[in-house]
Amino acid sequence: MYMIGKRLRKRHNLDRDVRIDLYSGLNTWLRSLNGKKYHGGDVPNLADIEMYGMCSAFHGMPCWEDAVQNTKIQKWYNRMDRYLKKKSAIGVTSANPTQGEITTDTSLSTS
């Protein structure tokens, strides 16, 4: 694994301390928001969903805690987390996470 990591670091021109590149990537993302709540504006778009998924992959790990301490990603991440929990996974697709409201009205059923 050590050799694979070393080879990947060289191939992708990463800093010896790859967390520096992680912070840089997160800060680039935050700057791309241009003061908006989400990349998509008032509602998340596919880019927000993908970034949230990437961050979720290491959420709770020591590198996430380091990223939170060294960037301002926590505020955006928490906002996305609340948005997605509010919308629920039912009826939400990665292609269009904001498509329509979720309803529990059974009168719409065709059966």
PDB file of C-alpha atoms in Angstrom:
ATOM      1  CA  MET A   1       0.000   0.000   0.000  1.00  0.00           C
ATOM      2  CA  TYR A   2       2.822   2.364   0.792  1.00  0.00           C
ATOM      3  CA  MET A   3       4.206   2.049  -2.722  1.00  0.00           C
ATOM      4  CA  ILE A   4       0.764   2.525  -4.289  1.00  0.00           C
ATOM      5  CA  GLY A   5       0.229   5.660  -2.229  1.00  0.00           C
ATOM      6  CA  LYS A   6       3.631   6.965  -3.198  1.00  0.00           C
ATOM      7  CA  ARG A   7       2.974   6.265  -6.891  1.00  0.00           C
ATOM      8  CA  LEU A   8      -0.452   7.943  -6.797  1.00  0.00           C
ATOM      9  CA  ARG A   9       0.985  10.987  -5.014  1.00  0.00           C
ATOM     10  CA  LYS A  10       3.594  11.338  -7.740  1.00  0.00           C
ATOM     11  CA  ARG A  11       1.143  10.708 -10.615  1.00  0.00           C
ATOM     12  CA  HIS A  12      -1.323  13.330  -9.369  1.00  0.00           C
ATOM     13  CA  ASN A  13       1.361  15.781  -8.228  1.00  0.00           C
ATOM     14  CA  LEU A  14       0.145  15.768  -4.623  1.00  0.00           C
ATOM     15  CA  ASP A  15       1.944  17.283  -1.672  1.00  0.00           C
ATOM     16  CA  ARG A  16       3.811  14.854   0.570  1.00  0.00           C
ATOM     17  CA  ASP A  17       1.191  15.699   3.203  1.00  0.00           C
ATOM     18  CA  VAL A  18      -1.917  14.973   1.133  1.00  0.00           C
ATOM     19  CA  ARG A  19      -4.109  16.755   3.668  1.00  0.00           C
ATOM     20  CA  ILE A  20      -2.720  20.024   2.329  1.00  0.00           C
ATOM     21  CA  ASP A  21      -4.202  19.106  -1.061  1.00  0.00           C
ATOM     22  CA  LEU A  22      -7.468  18.126   0.630  1.00  0.00           C
ATOM     23  CA  TYR A  23      -7.703  21.542   2.308  1.00  0.00           C
ATOM     24  CA  SER A  24      -6.859  23.225  -0.974  1.00  0.00           C
ATOM     25  CA  GLY A  25      -9.598  21.320  -2.796  1.00  0.00           C
ATOM     26  CA  LEU A  26     -12.177  22.109  -0.118  1.00  0.00           C
ATOM     27  CA  ASN A  27     -11.221  25.794  -0.129  1.00  0.00           C
ATOM     28  CA  THR A  28     -11.508  25.869  -3.927  1.00  0.00           C
ATOM     29  CA  TRP A  29     -15.001  24.396  -3.601  1.00  0.00           C
ATOM     30  CA  LEU A  30     -15.999  26.967  -0.985  1.00  0.00           C
ATOM     31  CA  ARG A  31     -14.702  29.839  -3.135  1.00  0.00           C
ATOM     32  CA  SER A  32     -16.732  28.526  -6.087  1.00  0.00           C
ATOM     33  CA  LEU A  33     -19.907  29.071  -4.064  1.00  0.00           C
ATOM     34  CA  ASN A  34     -19.391  32.841  -4.477  1.00  0.00           C
ATOM     35  CA  GLY A  35     -21.344  33.582  -1.298  1.00  0.00           C
ATOM     36  CA  LYS A  36     -24.296  31.378  -2.310  1.00  0.00           C
ATOM     37  CA  LYS A  37     -25.758  28.759   0.024  1.00  0.00           C
ATOM     38  CA  TYR A  38     -25.158  25.998  -2.503  1.00  0.00           C
ATOM     39  CA  HIS A  39     -23.349  25.611  -5.784  1.00  0.00           C
ATOM     40  CA  GLY A  40     -26.813  25.509  -7.339  1.00  0.00           C
ATOM     41  CA  GLY A  41     -27.856  28.780  -5.651  1.00  0.00           C
ATOM     42  CA  ASP A  42     -30.759  28.510  -3.201  1.00  0.00           C
ATOM     43  CA  VAL A  43     -31.085  24.759  -3.728  1.00  0.00           C
ATOM     44  CA  PRO A  44     -28.377  22.135  -4.189  1.00  0.00           C
ATOM     45  CA  ASN A  45     -27.507  20.914  -7.665  1.00  0.00           C
ATOM     46  CA  LEU A  46     -25.689  17.770  -8.775  1.00  0.00           C
ATOM     47  CA  ALA A  47     -22.301  19.298  -7.938  1.00  0.00           C
ATOM     48  CA  ASP A  48     -23.456  19.867  -4.339  1.00  0.00           C
ATOM     49  CA  ILE A  49     -24.739  16.295  -4.088  1.00  0.00           C
ATOM     50  CA  GLU A  50     -21.472  14.880  -5.411  1.00  0.00           C
ATOM     51  CA  MET A  51     -19.349  17.003  -3.085  1.00  0.00           C
ATOM     52  CA  TYR A  52     -21.546  16.050  -0.140  1.00  0.00           C
ATOM     53  CA  GLY A  53     -21.078  12.376  -1.033  1.00  0.00           C
ATOM     54  CA  MET A  54     -17.312  12.793  -1.199  1.00  0.00           C
ATOM     55  CA  CYS A  55     -17.250  14.558   2.166  1.00  0.00           C
ATOM     56  CA  SER A  56     -19.549  11.921   3.684  1.00  0.00           C
ATOM     57  CA  ALA A  57     -17.013   9.251   2.727  1.00  0.00           C
ATOM     58  CA  PHE A  58     -14.555  10.587   5.294  1.00  0.00           C
ATOM     59  CA  HIS A  59     -16.989  12.270   7.702  1.00  0.00           C
ATOM     60  CA  GLY A  60     -16.216  11.124  11.247  1.00  0.00           C
ATOM     61  CA  MET A  61     -12.629  10.185  10.455  1.00  0.00           C
ATOM     62  CA  PRO A  62      -9.607  12.073  11.789  1.00  0.00           C
ATOM     63  CA  CYS A  63      -8.962  13.638   8.373  1.00  0.00           C
ATOM     64  CA  TRP A  64     -12.509  15.117   8.459  1.00  0.00           C
ATOM     65  CA  GLU A  65     -11.823  16.691  11.843  1.00  0.00           C
ATOM     66  CA  ASP A  66      -8.598  18.148  10.430  1.00  0.00           C
ATOM     67  CA  ALA A  67     -10.453  19.471   7.383  1.00  0.00           C
ATOM     68  CA  VAL A  68     -13.077  21.111   9.617  1.00  0.00           C
ATOM     69  CA  GLN A  69     -10.350  22.769  11.682  1.00  0.00           C
ATOM     70  CA  ASN A  70      -8.401  23.971   8.636  1.00  0.00           C
ATOM     71  CA  THR A  71     -11.241  25.015   6.309  1.00  0.00           C
ATOM     72  CA  LYS A  72     -14.774  26.389   6.599  1.00  0.00           C
ATOM     73  CA  ILE A  73     -16.452  23.318   5.055  1.00  0.00           C
ATOM     74  CA  GLN A  74     -18.481  22.448   8.172  1.00  0.00           C
ATOM     75  CA  LYS A  75     -21.112  25.160   7.651  1.00  0.00           C
ATOM     76  CA  TRP A  76     -21.816  24.085   4.047  1.00  0.00           C
ATOM     77  CA  TYR A  77     -21.743  20.377   4.974  1.00  0.00           C
ATOM     78  CA  ASN A  78     -24.233  20.859   7.816  1.00  0.00           C
ATOM     79  CA  ARG A  79     -26.523  22.883   5.536  1.00  0.00           C
ATOM     80  CA  MET A  80     -26.441  20.102   2.930  1.00  0.00           C
ATOM     81  CA  ASP A  81     -27.035  17.465   5.582  1.00  0.00           C
ATOM     82  CA  ARG A  82     -30.119  19.285   6.889  1.00  0.00           C
ATOM     83  CA  TYR A  83     -31.426  19.838   3.356  1.00  0.00           C
ATOM     84  CA  LEU A  84     -31.056  16.189   2.386  1.00  0.00           C
ATOM     85  CA  LYS A  85     -32.553  14.902   5.626  1.00  0.00           C
ATOM     86  CA  LYS A  86     -35.501  17.244   5.174  1.00  0.00           C
ATOM     87  CA  LYS A  87     -36.052  16.050   1.612  1.00  0.00           C
ATOM     88  CA  SER A  88     -35.483  12.392   2.528  1.00  0.00           C
ATOM     89  CA  ALA A  89     -34.086   9.872   0.098  1.00  0.00           C
ATOM     90  CA  ILE A  90     -37.559   8.923  -1.142  1.00  0.00           C
ATOM     91  CA  GLY A  91     -38.279  10.520  -4.504  1.00  0.00           C
ATOM     92  CA  VAL A  92     -34.944  12.313  -4.678  1.00  0.00           C
ATOM     93  CA  THR A  93     -32.549  11.344  -7.439  1.00  0.00           C
ATOM     94  CA  SER A  94     -28.975  12.383  -7.944  1.00  0.00           C
ATOM     95  CA  ALA A  95     -29.923  13.622 -11.412  1.00  0.00           C
ATOM     96  CA  ASN A  96     -32.435  16.111 -10.008  1.00  0.00           C
ATOM     97  CA  PRO A  97     -32.432  16.325  -6.186  1.00  0.00           C
ATOM     98  CA  THR A  98     -34.926  19.193  -6.167  1.00  0.00           C
ATOM     99  CA  GLN A  99     -37.557  17.654  -8.436  1.00  0.00           C
ATOM    100  CA  GLY A 100     -40.929  18.146  -6.776  1.00  0.00           C
ATOM    101  CA  GLU A 101     -41.991  17.795  -3.204  1.00  0.00           C
ATOM    102  CA  ILE A 102     -42.304  14.467  -1.458  1.00  0.00           C
ATOM    103  CA  THR A 103     -45.858  13.581  -0.573  1.00  0.00           C
ATOM    104  CA  THR A 104     -47.455  10.894   1.553  1.00  0.00           C
ATOM    105  CA  ASP A 105     -50.915  11.502   0.097  1.00  0.00           C
ATOM    106  CA  THR A 106     -52.290   8.031  -0.680  1.00  0.00           C
ATOM    107  CA  SER A 107     -55.168   9.417  -2.746  1.00  0.00           C
ATOM    108  CA  LEU A 108     -52.695   9.773  -5.627  1.00  0.00           C
ATOM    109  CA  SER A 109     -52.278   6.005  -5.767  1.00  0.00           C
ATOM    110  CA  THR A 110     -53.462   4.295  -8.969  1.00  0.00           C
ATOM    111  CA  SER A 111     -54.334   0.962  -7.359  1.00  0.00           C
TER     112      SER A 111
END
